[in-house]
XYZ file of C-alpha atoms in Angstrom:
188
model
C -0.089 0.101 -0.146
C 2.613 2.406 0.551
C 4.149 1.953 -2.488
C 0.859 2.572 -4.206
C 0.886 6.102 -2.790
C 4.204 6.796 -3.725
C 3.496 6.405 -7.417
C 0.086 8.662 -6.918
C 1.389 11.589 -5.057
C 4.210 12.685 -7.116
C 1.396 13.363 -9.860
C -0.071 15.821 -7.901
C 3.023 18.225 -7.747
C 2.637 18.454 -11.895
C 2.198 21.871 -13.330
C -0.382 23.167 -15.168
C 1.490 22.109 -18.820
C 2.400 18.418 -17.380
C -0.656 17.342 -16.242
C -2.266 14.320 -17.805
C -4.905 15.074 -20.616
C -7.703 12.449 -21.778
C -8.001 11.591 -25.289
C -10.193 14.400 -25.964
C -7.734 16.721 -24.950
C -9.308 17.583 -21.360
C -7.086 18.197 -18.359
C -7.224 15.008 -15.977
C -7.351 16.217 -12.181
C -4.953 14.488 -10.050
C -6.649 11.852 -7.465
C -5.527 9.930 -4.532
C -7.658 6.847 -4.058
C -10.186 8.265 -6.214
C -10.678 11.660 -4.568
C -9.770 14.527 -6.163
C -6.564 16.463 -5.276
C -6.225 20.515 -5.391
C -2.929 21.105 -7.019
C -0.977 24.265 -5.647
C 0.106 26.312 -8.253
C 1.872 28.582 -6.144
C 1.649 32.361 -5.424
C -0.896 33.803 -8.019
C 0.443 36.513 -10.094
C -2.841 38.637 -10.111
C -4.559 39.494 -6.762
C -7.763 40.718 -5.762
C -7.554 43.871 -3.580
C -11.259 44.116 -2.775
C -14.629 44.016 -5.128
C -13.211 46.670 -7.659
C -9.500 46.135 -7.644
C -6.545 43.586 -8.883
C -2.881 43.860 -8.472
C -0.444 42.643 -10.621
C 2.086 41.037 -8.304
C 4.985 41.395 -11.093
C 4.663 44.842 -12.060
C 3.006 46.708 -9.004
C 0.290 47.858 -11.060
C -3.319 47.994 -9.799
C -5.967 47.489 -12.271
C -9.882 47.908 -12.023
C -11.210 44.410 -12.408
C -14.113 45.829 -15.198
C -13.281 47.669 -18.140
C -15.816 50.439 -18.935
C -17.963 48.460 -21.095
C -18.739 45.748 -18.286
C -18.780 48.743 -15.903
C -21.352 51.202 -17.850
C -22.748 48.935 -20.718
C -21.294 51.570 -23.473
C -18.671 52.592 -25.295
C -16.337 55.516 -24.893
C -14.153 57.725 -27.503
C -10.677 58.395 -26.470
C -11.809 61.776 -24.586
C -14.643 60.374 -22.840
C -12.280 57.558 -21.774
C -10.158 60.252 -20.179
C -13.245 61.891 -18.373
C -14.087 58.154 -16.812
C -11.172 57.928 -15.277
C -11.426 61.339 -13.722
C -14.775 60.304 -12.573
C -13.362 56.792 -10.973
C -10.854 59.631 -8.976
C -13.477 61.634 -7.742
C -15.259 58.254 -6.339
C -12.307 56.947 -5.012
C -12.576 53.463 -6.430
C -10.977 50.765 -4.295
C -9.701 53.647 -2.184
C -7.466 55.089 -4.750
C -7.685 58.770 -6.546
C -4.986 58.449 -8.992
C -6.561 56.234 -11.699
C -5.238 56.814 -15.170
C -5.418 55.207 -18.793
C -2.235 52.754 -19.053
C 0.787 53.100 -21.158
C 1.655 50.336 -23.657
C 4.406 48.747 -21.687
C 1.629 48.342 -18.826
C -1.400 46.903 -20.900
C 1.148 44.437 -22.751
C 1.801 42.982 -19.340
C -1.631 41.452 -19.048
C -1.685 39.847 -22.388
C -1.182 36.192 -21.590
C -1.843 33.905 -24.649
C -2.203 31.044 -21.838
C -5.500 32.631 -20.920
C -8.632 32.380 -23.100
C -11.066 34.901 -21.628
C -14.172 34.997 -23.416
C -14.981 38.763 -24.451
C -17.843 40.704 -25.854
C -19.622 39.342 -28.574
C -17.686 35.967 -29.030
C -13.944 37.352 -28.845
C -11.506 35.606 -27.210
C -9.301 38.038 -25.276
C -5.806 36.420 -23.472
C -5.713 37.891 -20.129
C -6.452 36.622 -16.722
C -9.372 34.797 -15.520
C -9.481 36.855 -12.291
C -10.707 39.741 -14.864
C -14.366 39.120 -15.461
C -15.640 37.685 -18.815
C -17.022 40.011 -21.184
C -14.350 42.685 -21.614
C -14.079 44.704 -24.911
C -11.347 43.462 -26.627
C -9.682 46.547 -27.575
C -8.799 49.235 -24.398
C -7.659 52.983 -24.915
C -3.779 53.484 -23.770
C -2.595 57.060 -22.840
C -0.584 58.837 -25.175
C -0.870 61.861 -27.177
C -0.510 61.419 -30.951
C -2.320 64.345 -32.391
C -5.610 62.888 -33.575
C -4.651 59.025 -33.866
C -4.782 57.538 -30.141
C -3.502 54.149 -29.249
C -5.451 51.279 -28.076
C -4.252 47.659 -27.206
C -6.064 44.709 -28.448
C -6.168 41.874 -25.958
C -7.189 39.446 -28.712
C -4.310 40.094 -30.766
C -1.644 41.166 -28.333
C -0.943 44.511 -30.149
C -1.149 48.161 -30.218
C -3.184 49.937 -32.641
C -3.836 53.414 -33.723
C -7.041 54.921 -34.355
C -9.024 58.092 -34.462
C -9.944 59.657 -31.066
C -13.302 59.466 -31.989
C -13.748 55.654 -32.598
C -15.392 53.666 -29.977
C -13.576 51.443 -27.359
C -13.479 50.938 -23.698
C -10.852 51.507 -20.966
C -9.264 49.535 -18.236
C -8.033 52.010 -15.878
C -4.693 51.601 -13.857
C -2.659 53.121 -11.188
C 1.054 52.154 -9.949
C 1.174 50.984 -6.293
C 3.857 53.416 -4.623
C 7.380 52.032 -3.677
C 7.337 51.061 -0.037
C 10.685 52.314 1.920
C 12.137 49.856 4.456
C 12.172 51.327 7.927
C 15.696 52.390 9.098
C 16.892 53.583 12.135
C 18.030 56.872 12.621
C 21.687 57.720 12.198
C 23.424 58.496 15.602
C 25.149 61.870 15.842
């Protein structure tokens, strides 16, 4: 009996990519004595910080869980997207008043081809499932390029430039402050 356990337990330590799949390609959950075992995949990159906010622990950027389409059920042009972030700041969503449009380098850190998150209109979006389903596939980015404004496409993982009055959505972000380590005052 002891040898049988030795053979089964190592299977519970497999990563997502190493887990066994059945003939249909579906993941098989590891089991011990026919009881499903939850596999610990280590610390999560995206951590929920209340009902409206998610922290990216890798980049130290806070994101609103829902984009503006999920929140309001309508699209915004670039100018309306900026106003949307201003309204979030006035309401201190998540306890913060420094929400803004993300820059390209921040938005691209959300893109992850491993994840398939269903978006509006049947689009497949590639970001962590901690963000709810139904987001719009493109999100406005901060940046001033005359009348052509940047957006990030979460279905294709690229930046696109469109007219500032085109429709889109916005997922607001903010950078977490750097925490200083407490030190003793120096003696004189």
